Amino acid sequence: MNTHKAQKKWGQNFLKDTTIIEKIMASVPRSKHAVYIEIGPGKGALTEGLLALNRPVLAYEIDRNLESTLNARFNKAENFHLIMDDFLTRDISIDIRDHQFSEFDVHVVANLPYYITTPIIRKCLDLANLKSITIMVQDEVAKRLSAKPSTKDYGALTVLSQYYAQIDYLFQVPPHVFHPAPKVHSAVIQLTIKPERILPVDQEKTFETFIHQCFKQKRKTLINNLSSEYANAKDVLTNYFDKEGLNPQTRAEALNLNHLVHLFQKISLKTQH
Ligand code: SAM
């Protein structure tokens, strides 16, 4: 029997409940052109269902002690491609090219270690041909990602994720379906990448910096957060709030994605030239 001991340092909480596994699998998009990227297959709880979709599965696992378990379970599947490495430091585009998956639609599936949720999502968003990300995260993070303006969970991560994708909170997952059980509830969310983005690609990194600055100190007003970095911020914001009938004390959390993109175009672009 498998004697692998769950490693805390790699956020190992293995799924053991088949009903939840089936529920996650049912929400994974199907496509004749898909390559599925699985981050952290563990012992293969989700991998099995992914392989059954009869499309290539590129799985990244950091824990070398899981290699033999995974190979023993799936080595007969021709569509199984295991890469024993850290997803965060690996150049994924090279793997995609080397496996000749460059023409395929990329769908990411993962039951993630909680502490690397943000960098993993950030990295996935840069993958060429990315179409969707279906991931298990800490419930609190799921709520933040799918939050609406003027709620306590709404922040920079929300706005940036919503810029790139439509975000659906699919369902909550209780601790007892994992081994070992985590202390908090989890949730499965899905990011469906928007086919067209509002800004030109070469402005997107500047936009990310702008959004982080908007939410830099959550309790401060937008004018306060931006004035130190952008010369014309105060004038632009004062005019804008006036026109929209908003209070000059408005904080970033009150503004939706479209408002923030509009302000970015007026503020950061003007001050850069
Ligand atoms: N998918 C399995 C499941 O649902 O039972 C395991 C999920 S467990 C929460 C997270 C998995 O991610 C572990 O197998 C862990 O070793 C792996 N992992 C952690 N950090 C990683 C990284 N940076 N790159 C690749 N895999 C990683």
PDB file of C-alpha atoms in Angstrom, residues 2-273:
ATOM      1  CA  ASN A   2       1.013   3.605  -0.417  1.00  0.00           C
ATOM      2  CA  THR A   3       3.069   4.832   2.524  1.00  0.00           C
ATOM      3  CA  HIS A   4       3.590   8.381   1.319  1.00  0.00           C
ATOM      4  CA  LYS A   5       3.270  10.824   4.190  1.00  0.00           C
ATOM      5  CA  ALA A   6       1.517  14.115   3.416  1.00  0.00           C
ATOM      6  CA  GLN A   7       4.011  16.977   3.293  1.00  0.00           C
ATOM      7  CA  LYS A   8       2.816  20.148   4.963  1.00  0.00           C
ATOM      8  CA  LYS A   9       5.465  22.259   3.252  1.00  0.00           C
ATOM      9  CA  TRP A  10       3.880  21.479  -0.111  1.00  0.00           C
ATOM     10  CA  GLY A  11       0.332  22.012   1.049  1.00  0.00           C
ATOM     11  CA  GLN A  12      -0.603  18.373   0.626  1.00  0.00           C
ATOM     12  CA  ASN A  13      -4.248  17.732   1.385  1.00  0.00           C
ATOM     13  CA  PHE A  14      -5.293  14.858  -0.829  1.00  0.00           C
ATOM     14  CA  LEU A  15      -8.850  14.535  -2.050  1.00  0.00           C
ATOM     15  CA  LYS A  16     -10.423  11.296  -0.877  1.00  0.00           C
ATOM     16  CA  ASP A  17     -14.113  11.839  -1.561  1.00  0.00           C
ATOM     17  CA  THR A  18     -15.235  10.505  -4.934  1.00  0.00           C
ATOM     18  CA  THR A  19     -18.401  12.626  -4.993  1.00  0.00           C
ATOM     19  CA  ILE A  20     -16.355  15.834  -4.782  1.00  0.00           C
ATOM     20  CA  ILE A  21     -13.832  14.546  -7.306  1.00  0.00           C
ATOM     21  CA  GLU A  22     -16.674  13.811  -9.744  1.00  0.00           C
ATOM     22  CA  LYS A  23     -18.210  17.209  -9.085  1.00  0.00           C
ATOM     23  CA  ILE A  24     -14.930  18.952  -9.929  1.00  0.00           C
ATOM     24  CA  MET A  25     -14.473  16.840 -13.024  1.00  0.00           C
ATOM     25  CA  ALA A  26     -17.997  17.647 -14.191  1.00  0.00           C
ATOM     26  CA  SER A  27     -17.114  21.356 -14.148  1.00  0.00           C
ATOM     27  CA  VAL A  28     -13.896  21.008 -16.204  1.00  0.00           C
ATOM     28  CA  PRO A  29     -14.496  22.356 -19.724  1.00  0.00           C
ATOM     29  CA  ARG A  30     -14.486  19.756 -22.491  1.00  0.00           C
ATOM     30  CA  SER A  31     -12.838  20.575 -25.793  1.00  0.00           C
ATOM     31  CA  LYS A  32     -11.580  18.579 -28.747  1.00  0.00           C
ATOM     32  CA  HIS A  33      -8.609  20.936 -28.846  1.00  0.00           C
ATOM     33  CA  ALA A  34      -7.692  20.878 -25.178  1.00  0.00           C
ATOM     34  CA  VAL A  35      -4.468  20.197 -23.391  1.00  0.00           C
ATOM     35  CA  TYR A  36      -5.095  19.934 -19.658  1.00  0.00           C
ATOM     36  CA  ILE A  37      -2.414  21.240 -17.342  1.00  0.00           C
ATOM     37  CA  GLU A  38      -2.692  19.844 -13.865  1.00  0.00           C
ATOM     38  CA  ILE A  39      -0.719  21.508 -11.099  1.00  0.00           C
ATOM     39  CA  GLY A  40       0.060  19.190  -8.196  1.00  0.00           C
ATOM     40  CA  PRO A  41      -1.505  15.853  -9.210  1.00  0.00           C
ATOM     41  CA  GLY A  42      -0.553  14.388  -5.809  1.00  0.00           C
ATOM     42  CA  LYS A  43      -1.638  10.759  -5.940  1.00  0.00           C
ATOM     43  CA  GLY A  44      -3.804  11.327  -8.989  1.00  0.00           C
ATOM     44  CA  ALA A  45      -7.266  12.009  -7.553  1.00  0.00           C
ATOM     45  CA  LEU A  46      -8.136  14.442 -10.368  1.00  0.00           C
ATOM     46  CA  THR A  47      -5.639  13.111 -12.907  1.00  0.00           C
ATOM     47  CA  GLU A  48      -7.654   9.962 -13.502  1.00  0.00           C
ATOM     48  CA  GLY A  49     -10.739  11.911 -14.554  1.00  0.00           C
ATOM     49  CA  LEU A  50      -8.674  14.256 -16.705  1.00  0.00           C
ATOM     50  CA  LEU A  51      -7.035  11.360 -18.544  1.00  0.00           C
ATOM     51  CA  ALA A  52     -10.466   9.896 -19.212  1.00  0.00           C
ATOM     52  CA  LEU A  53     -11.283  12.987 -21.288  1.00  0.00           C
ATOM     53  CA  ASN A  54      -8.905  11.540 -23.893  1.00  0.00           C
ATOM     54  CA  ARG A  55      -6.859  14.670 -24.337  1.00  0.00           C
ATOM     55  CA  PRO A  56      -3.214  15.210 -23.317  1.00  0.00           C
ATOM     56  CA  VAL A  57      -2.606  15.901 -19.633  1.00  0.00           C
ATOM     57  CA  LEU A  58       0.588  17.717 -18.644  1.00  0.00           C
ATOM     58  CA  ALA A  59       0.972  17.271 -14.898  1.00  0.00           C
ATOM     59  CA  TYR A  60       3.478  19.142 -12.701  1.00  0.00           C
ATOM     60  CA  GLU A  61       4.333  17.654  -9.333  1.00  0.00           C
ATOM     61  CA  ILE A  62       7.018  19.040  -7.029  1.00  0.00           C
ATOM     62  CA  ASP A  63       7.253  16.082  -4.615  1.00  0.00           C
ATOM     63  CA  ARG A  64       9.635  13.460  -6.039  1.00  0.00           C
ATOM     64  CA  ASN A  65       8.277  10.885  -3.609  1.00  0.00           C
ATOM     65  CA  LEU A  66       5.024  10.864  -5.551  1.00  0.00           C
ATOM     66  CA  GLU A  67       6.638  10.055  -8.896  1.00  0.00           C
ATOM     67  CA  SER A  68       6.499   6.264  -8.566  1.00  0.00           C
ATOM     68  CA  THR A  69       2.901   6.323  -7.286  1.00  0.00           C
ATOM     69  CA  LEU A  70       1.790   8.443 -10.226  1.00  0.00           C
ATOM     70  CA  ASN A  71       3.712   6.412 -12.777  1.00  0.00           C
ATOM     71  CA  ALA A  72       2.456   3.122 -11.392  1.00  0.00           C
ATOM     72  CA  ARG A  73      -1.098   4.381 -11.626  1.00  0.00           C
ATOM     73  CA  PHE A  74      -0.989   6.049 -15.025  1.00  0.00           C
ATOM     74  CA  ASN A  75       1.974   4.807 -17.037  1.00  0.00           C
ATOM     75  CA  LYS A  76      -0.337   2.921 -19.381  1.00  0.00           C
ATOM     76  CA  ALA A  77      -2.121   6.117 -20.361  1.00  0.00           C
ATOM     77  CA  GLU A  78      -0.487   7.486 -23.490  1.00  0.00           C
ATOM     78  CA  ASN A  79      -1.911  10.945 -22.858  1.00  0.00           C
ATOM     79  CA  PHE A  80      -0.214  11.237 -19.433  1.00  0.00           C
ATOM     80  CA  HIS A  81       2.858  13.492 -19.341  1.00  0.00           C
ATOM     81  CA  LEU A  82       4.375  13.914 -15.904  1.00  0.00           C
ATOM     82  CA  ILE A  83       6.899  16.617 -15.142  1.00  0.00           C
ATOM     83  CA  MET A  84       8.497  16.384 -11.718  1.00  0.00           C
ATOM     84  CA  ASP A  85       9.262  20.026 -11.060  1.00  0.00           C
ATOM     85  CA  ASP A  86       8.097  23.218  -9.394  1.00  0.00           C
ATOM     86  CA  PHE A  87       5.372  24.738 -11.551  1.00  0.00           C
ATOM     87  CA  LEU A  88       6.272  28.205 -10.318  1.00  0.00           C
ATOM     88  CA  THR A  89       9.878  28.201 -11.510  1.00  0.00           C
ATOM     89  CA  ARG A  90       9.487  26.031 -14.587  1.00  0.00           C
ATOM     90  CA  ASP A  91       9.228  27.512 -18.084  1.00  0.00           C
ATOM     91  CA  ILE A  92       5.865  26.042 -19.058  1.00  0.00           C
ATOM     92  CA  SER A  93       5.898  27.470 -22.575  1.00  0.00           C
ATOM     93  CA  ILE A  94       8.954  25.320 -23.400  1.00  0.00           C
ATOM     94  CA  ASP A  95       7.162  22.177 -22.190  1.00  0.00           C
ATOM     95  CA  ILE A  96       4.119  23.035 -24.267  1.00  0.00           C
ATOM     96  CA  ARG A  97       6.283  23.574 -27.327  1.00  0.00           C
ATOM     97  CA  ASP A  98       8.407  20.443 -26.756  1.00  0.00           C
ATOM     98  CA  HIS A  99       5.310  18.297 -26.430  1.00  0.00           C
ATOM     99  CA  GLN A 100       3.854  19.904 -29.561  1.00  0.00           C
ATOM    100  CA  PHE A 101       0.811  21.237 -27.729  1.00  0.00           C
ATOM    101  CA  SER A 102       1.274  24.814 -28.966  1.00  0.00           C
ATOM    102  CA  GLU A 103      -1.857  24.720 -31.097  1.00  0.00           C
ATOM    103  CA  PHE A 104      -4.076  23.418 -28.306  1.00  0.00           C
ATOM    104  CA  ASP A 105      -6.380  25.288 -25.959  1.00  0.00           C
ATOM    105  CA  VAL A 106      -4.915  25.315 -22.469  1.00  0.00           C
ATOM    106  CA  HIS A 107      -7.206  24.392 -19.571  1.00  0.00           C
ATOM    107  CA  VAL A 108      -5.638  24.434 -16.112  1.00  0.00           C
ATOM    108  CA  VAL A 109      -6.998  22.222 -13.357  1.00  0.00           C
ATOM    109  CA  ALA A 110      -5.617  22.154  -9.824  1.00  0.00           C
ATOM    110  CA  ASN A 111      -6.302  21.479  -6.210  1.00  0.00           C
ATOM    111  CA  LEU A 112      -3.818  24.050  -5.035  1.00  0.00           C
ATOM    112  CA  PRO A 113      -1.662  24.484  -1.982  1.00  0.00           C
ATOM    113  CA  TYR A 114      -3.253  27.547  -0.396  1.00  0.00           C
ATOM    114  CA  TYR A 115      -0.112  29.579   0.128  1.00  0.00           C
ATOM    115  CA  ILE A 116       0.757  29.687  -3.588  1.00  0.00           C
ATOM    116  CA  THR A 117      -2.689  30.430  -4.986  1.00  0.00           C
ATOM    117  CA  THR A 118      -1.917  33.991  -6.075  1.00  0.00           C
ATOM    118  CA  PRO A 119       1.452  33.341  -7.787  1.00  0.00           C
ATOM    119  CA  ILE A 120       0.015  30.264  -9.510  1.00  0.00           C
ATOM    120  CA  ILE A 121      -2.966  32.173 -10.896  1.00  0.00           C
ATOM    121  CA  ARG A 122      -0.670  35.024 -11.919  1.00  0.00           C
ATOM    122  CA  LYS A 123       1.626  32.640 -13.761  1.00  0.00           C
ATOM    123  CA  CYS A 124      -1.230  30.778 -15.478  1.00  0.00           C
ATOM    124  CA  LEU A 125      -2.680  34.045 -16.776  1.00  0.00           C
ATOM    125  CA  ASP A 126       0.488  34.516 -18.845  1.00  0.00           C
ATOM    126  CA  LEU A 127       0.157  31.149 -20.629  1.00  0.00           C
ATOM    127  CA  ALA A 128      -0.460  31.388 -24.359  1.00  0.00           C
ATOM    128  CA  ASN A 129      -3.835  29.971 -25.476  1.00  0.00           C
ATOM    129  CA  LEU A 130      -5.132  29.827 -21.922  1.00  0.00           C
ATOM    130  CA  LYS A 131      -8.901  29.276 -21.933  1.00  0.00           C
ATOM    131  CA  SER A 132      -9.838  28.356 -18.380  1.00  0.00           C
ATOM    132  CA  ILE A 133      -8.582  27.697 -14.872  1.00  0.00           C
ATOM    133  CA  THR A 134     -10.605  25.417 -12.608  1.00  0.00           C
ATOM    134  CA  ILE A 135      -9.135  25.422  -9.132  1.00  0.00           C
ATOM    135  CA  MET A 136      -9.732  24.498  -5.547  1.00  0.00           C
ATOM    136  CA  VAL A 137      -8.640  27.305  -3.268  1.00  0.00           C
ATOM    137  CA  GLN A 138      -9.250  28.435   0.273  1.00  0.00           C
ATOM    138  CA  ASP A 139     -12.880  29.542   0.523  1.00  0.00           C
ATOM    139  CA  GLU A 140     -11.837  32.987   1.677  1.00  0.00           C
ATOM    140  CA  VAL A 141      -9.709  33.470  -1.460  1.00  0.00           C
ATOM    141  CA  ALA A 142     -12.514  32.163  -3.677  1.00  0.00           C
ATOM    142  CA  LYS A 143     -14.833  34.772  -2.201  1.00  0.00           C
ATOM    143  CA  ARG A 144     -12.230  37.485  -2.745  1.00  0.00           C
ATOM    144  CA  LEU A 145     -11.722  36.528  -6.374  1.00  0.00           C
ATOM    145  CA  SER A 146     -15.414  36.527  -7.158  1.00  0.00           C
ATOM    146  CA  ALA A 147     -16.341  39.535  -4.980  1.00  0.00           C
ATOM    147  CA  LYS A 148     -18.488  42.452  -6.063  1.00  0.00           C
ATOM    148  CA  PRO A 149     -17.492  46.113  -5.472  1.00  0.00           C
ATOM    149  CA  SER A 150     -18.195  47.594  -2.038  1.00  0.00           C
ATOM    150  CA  THR A 151     -17.923  44.255  -0.254  1.00  0.00           C
ATOM    151  CA  LYS A 152     -15.202  43.439   2.239  1.00  0.00           C
ATOM    152  CA  ASP A 153     -13.605  40.833  -0.037  1.00  0.00           C
ATOM    153  CA  TYR A 154     -13.172  43.146  -3.026  1.00  0.00           C
ATOM    154  CA  GLY A 155      -9.537  44.092  -3.680  1.00  0.00           C
ATOM    155  CA  ALA A 156      -6.674  44.280  -6.181  1.00  0.00           C
ATOM    156  CA  LEU A 157      -6.672  40.513  -6.726  1.00  0.00           C
ATOM    157  CA  THR A 158     -10.389  40.662  -7.540  1.00  0.00           C
ATOM    158  CA  VAL A 159     -10.056  43.454 -10.064  1.00  0.00           C
ATOM    159  CA  LEU A 160      -7.037  41.971 -11.809  1.00  0.00           C
ATOM    160  CA  SER A 161      -8.578  38.501 -12.045  1.00  0.00           C
ATOM    161  CA  GLN A 162     -11.829  39.974 -13.313  1.00  0.00           C
ATOM    162  CA  TYR A 163      -9.895  41.955 -15.893  1.00  0.00           C
ATOM    163  CA  TYR A 164      -8.541  38.745 -17.438  1.00  0.00           C
ATOM    164  CA  ALA A 165     -11.414  36.385 -16.792  1.00  0.00           C
ATOM    165  CA  GLN A 166     -14.998  35.824 -15.882  1.00  0.00           C
ATOM    166  CA  ILE A 167     -14.947  34.302 -12.422  1.00  0.00           C
ATOM    167  CA  ASP A 168     -17.478  31.811 -11.176  1.00  0.00           C
ATOM    168  CA  TYR A 169     -17.616  30.577  -7.619  1.00  0.00           C
ATOM    169  CA  LEU A 170     -18.747  26.990  -8.240  1.00  0.00           C
ATOM    170  CA  PHE A 171     -19.159  25.333  -4.853  1.00  0.00           C
ATOM    171  CA  GLN A 172     -17.841  25.133  -1.321  1.00  0.00           C
ATOM    172  CA  VAL A 173     -15.876  22.091  -0.171  1.00  0.00           C
ATOM    173  CA  PRO A 174     -15.791  21.000   3.483  1.00  0.00           C
ATOM    174  CA  PRO A 175     -12.510  19.976   5.204  1.00  0.00           C
ATOM    175  CA  HIS A 176     -13.459  16.301   5.740  1.00  0.00           C
ATOM    176  CA  VAL A 177     -13.183  15.372   2.049  1.00  0.00           C
ATOM    177  CA  PHE A 178      -9.380  15.739   2.266  1.00  0.00           C
ATOM    178  CA  HIS A 179      -6.691  13.725   3.945  1.00  0.00           C
ATOM    179  CA  PRO A 180      -5.339  15.248   6.049  1.00  0.00           C
ATOM    180  CA  ALA A 181      -8.248  17.631   6.613  1.00  0.00           C
ATOM    181  CA  PRO A 182      -7.313  21.320   6.364  1.00  0.00           C
ATOM    182  CA  LYS A 183      -8.456  23.732   9.083  1.00  0.00           C
ATOM    183  CA  VAL A 184     -10.602  25.855   6.792  1.00  0.00           C
ATOM    184  CA  HIS A 185     -13.244  25.428   4.119  1.00  0.00           C
ATOM    185  CA  SER A 186     -12.220  25.334   0.479  1.00  0.00           C
ATOM    186  CA  ALA A 187     -14.074  26.195  -2.707  1.00  0.00           C
ATOM    187  CA  VAL A 188     -13.813  25.433  -6.384  1.00  0.00           C
ATOM    188  CA  ILE A 189     -13.766  28.415  -8.679  1.00  0.00           C
ATOM    189  CA  GLN A 190     -13.493  28.751 -12.405  1.00  0.00           C
ATOM    190  CA  LEU A 191     -11.812  31.492 -14.387  1.00  0.00           C
ATOM    191  CA  THR A 192     -12.991  31.629 -17.984  1.00  0.00           C
ATOM    192  CA  ILE A 193     -10.547  33.740 -19.915  1.00  0.00           C
ATOM    193  CA  LYS A 194     -12.097  36.668 -21.769  1.00  0.00           C
ATOM    194  CA  PRO A 195     -11.497  36.334 -25.513  1.00  0.00           C
ATOM    195  CA  GLU A 196     -10.940  40.068 -25.813  1.00  0.00           C
ATOM    196  CA  ARG A 197      -9.328  42.381 -23.309  1.00  0.00           C
ATOM    197  CA  ILE A 198     -10.088  46.032 -22.791  1.00  0.00           C
ATOM    198  CA  LEU A 199      -6.495  47.306 -22.896  1.00  0.00           C
ATOM    199  CA  PRO A 200      -3.689  46.744 -25.391  1.00  0.00           C
ATOM    200  CA  VAL A 201      -1.326  44.002 -24.177  1.00  0.00           C
ATOM    201  CA  ASP A 202       1.603  46.399 -23.760  1.00  0.00           C
ATOM    202  CA  GLN A 203      -0.373  48.402 -21.171  1.00  0.00           C
ATOM    203  CA  GLU A 204      -1.413  45.472 -19.014  1.00  0.00           C
ATOM    204  CA  LYS A 205       1.598  45.376 -16.693  1.00  0.00           C
ATOM    205  CA  THR A 206       1.261  49.138 -16.067  1.00  0.00           C
ATOM    206  CA  PHE A 207      -2.427  48.571 -15.359  1.00  0.00           C
ATOM    207  CA  GLU A 208      -1.546  45.909 -12.773  1.00  0.00           C
ATOM    208  CA  THR A 209       0.792  48.369 -11.027  1.00  0.00           C
ATOM    209  CA  PHE A 210      -1.941  51.015 -11.111  1.00  0.00           C
ATOM    210  CA  ILE A 211      -4.508  48.667  -9.547  1.00  0.00           C
ATOM    211  CA  HIS A 212      -2.108  47.658  -6.775  1.00  0.00           C
ATOM    212  CA  GLN A 213      -1.575  51.351  -6.087  1.00  0.00           C
ATOM    213  CA  CYS A 214      -5.356  52.013  -5.995  1.00  0.00           C
ATOM    214  CA  PHE A 215      -5.774  49.415  -3.247  1.00  0.00           C
ATOM    215  CA  LYS A 216      -2.416  50.035  -1.564  1.00  0.00           C
ATOM    216  CA  GLN A 217      -3.969  51.185   1.676  1.00  0.00           C
ATOM    217  CA  LYS A 218      -7.506  49.875   1.681  1.00  0.00           C
ATOM    218  CA  ARG A 219      -8.807  52.384   4.197  1.00  0.00           C
ATOM    219  CA  LYS A 220      -7.430  55.393   2.351  1.00  0.00           C
ATOM    220  CA  THR A 221      -9.390  57.231  -0.301  1.00  0.00           C
ATOM    221  CA  LEU A 222      -8.528  56.680  -3.933  1.00  0.00           C
ATOM    222  CA  ILE A 223      -7.241  60.246  -4.182  1.00  0.00           C
ATOM    223  CA  ASN A 224      -4.832  59.610  -1.302  1.00  0.00           C
ATOM    224  CA  ASN A 225      -3.588  56.309  -2.664  1.00  0.00           C
ATOM    225  CA  LEU A 226      -2.936  57.681  -6.142  1.00  0.00           C
ATOM    226  CA  SER A 227      -1.780  61.264  -5.570  1.00  0.00           C
ATOM    227  CA  SER A 228       1.669  60.236  -4.405  1.00  0.00           C
ATOM    228  CA  GLU A 229       2.376  58.319  -7.617  1.00  0.00           C
ATOM    229  CA  TYR A 230       0.481  60.105 -10.361  1.00  0.00           C
ATOM    230  CA  ALA A 231       0.823  63.845 -10.842  1.00  0.00           C
ATOM    231  CA  ASN A 232      -2.638  64.480 -12.292  1.00  0.00           C
ATOM    232  CA  ALA A 233      -4.546  61.963 -10.177  1.00  0.00           C
ATOM    233  CA  LYS A 234      -6.196  64.462  -7.880  1.00  0.00           C
ATOM    234  CA  ASP A 235      -7.593  66.628 -10.707  1.00  0.00           C
ATOM    235  CA  VAL A 236      -8.774  63.692 -12.790  1.00  0.00           C
ATOM    236  CA  LEU A 237     -10.439  61.992  -9.838  1.00  0.00           C
ATOM    237  CA  THR A 238     -12.100  65.148  -8.560  1.00  0.00           C
ATOM    238  CA  ASN A 239     -13.621  65.792 -12.004  1.00  0.00           C
ATOM    239  CA  TYR A 240     -14.620  62.171 -12.415  1.00  0.00           C
ATOM    240  CA  PHE A 241     -16.323  61.861  -9.030  1.00  0.00           C
ATOM    241  CA  ASP A 242     -18.131  65.107  -9.681  1.00  0.00           C
ATOM    242  CA  LYS A 243     -19.376  63.908 -13.079  1.00  0.00           C
ATOM    243  CA  GLU A 244     -20.451  60.497 -11.740  1.00  0.00           C
ATOM    244  CA  GLY A 245     -22.085  61.985  -8.643  1.00  0.00           C
ATOM    245  CA  LEU A 246     -19.625  60.168  -6.374  1.00  0.00           C
ATOM    246  CA  ASN A 247     -18.251  61.353  -3.068  1.00  0.00           C
ATOM    247  CA  PRO A 248     -14.652  62.718  -3.294  1.00  0.00           C
ATOM    248  CA  GLN A 249     -13.800  60.396  -0.386  1.00  0.00           C
ATOM    249  CA  THR A 250     -14.524  57.348  -2.574  1.00  0.00           C
ATOM    250  CA  ARG A 251     -12.224  54.360  -2.072  1.00  0.00           C
ATOM    251  CA  ALA A 252     -11.052  51.978  -4.777  1.00  0.00           C
ATOM    252  CA  GLU A 253     -13.291  49.246  -3.397  1.00  0.00           C
ATOM    253  CA  ALA A 254     -16.396  51.165  -4.523  1.00  0.00           C
ATOM    254  CA  LEU A 255     -15.383  51.097  -8.186  1.00  0.00           C
ATOM    255  CA  ASN A 256     -15.948  48.289 -10.636  1.00  0.00           C
ATOM    256  CA  LEU A 257     -13.483  47.112 -13.271  1.00  0.00           C
ATOM    257  CA  ASN A 258     -14.774  49.445 -16.002  1.00  0.00           C
ATOM    258  CA  HIS A 259     -14.502  52.517 -13.769  1.00  0.00           C
ATOM    259  CA  LEU A 260     -10.943  51.586 -12.821  1.00  0.00           C
ATOM    260  CA  VAL A 261      -9.885  50.954 -16.425  1.00  0.00           C
ATOM    261  CA  HIS A 262     -11.330  54.310 -17.416  1.00  0.00           C
ATOM    262  CA  LEU A 263      -9.401  56.082 -14.654  1.00  0.00           C
ATOM    263  CA  PHE A 264      -6.218  54.207 -15.542  1.00  0.00           C
ATOM    264  CA  GLN A 265      -6.461  55.461 -19.113  1.00  0.00           C
ATOM    265  CA  LYS A 266      -6.846  59.051 -17.928  1.00  0.00           C
ATOM    266  CA  ILE A 267      -4.359  58.993 -15.100  1.00  0.00           C
ATOM    267  CA  SER A 268      -1.412  56.772 -15.772  1.00  0.00           C
ATOM    268  CA  LEU A 269      -1.259  57.249 -19.507  1.00  0.00           C
ATOM    269  CA  LYS A 270      -1.349  61.018 -19.260  1.00  0.00           C
ATOM    270  CA  THR A 271       1.402  61.190 -16.671  1.00  0.00           C
ATOM    271  CA  GLN A 272       3.658  58.887 -18.636  1.00  0.00           C
ATOM    272  CA  HIS A 273       3.897  61.188 -21.625  1.00  0.00           C
TER     273      HIS A 273
END
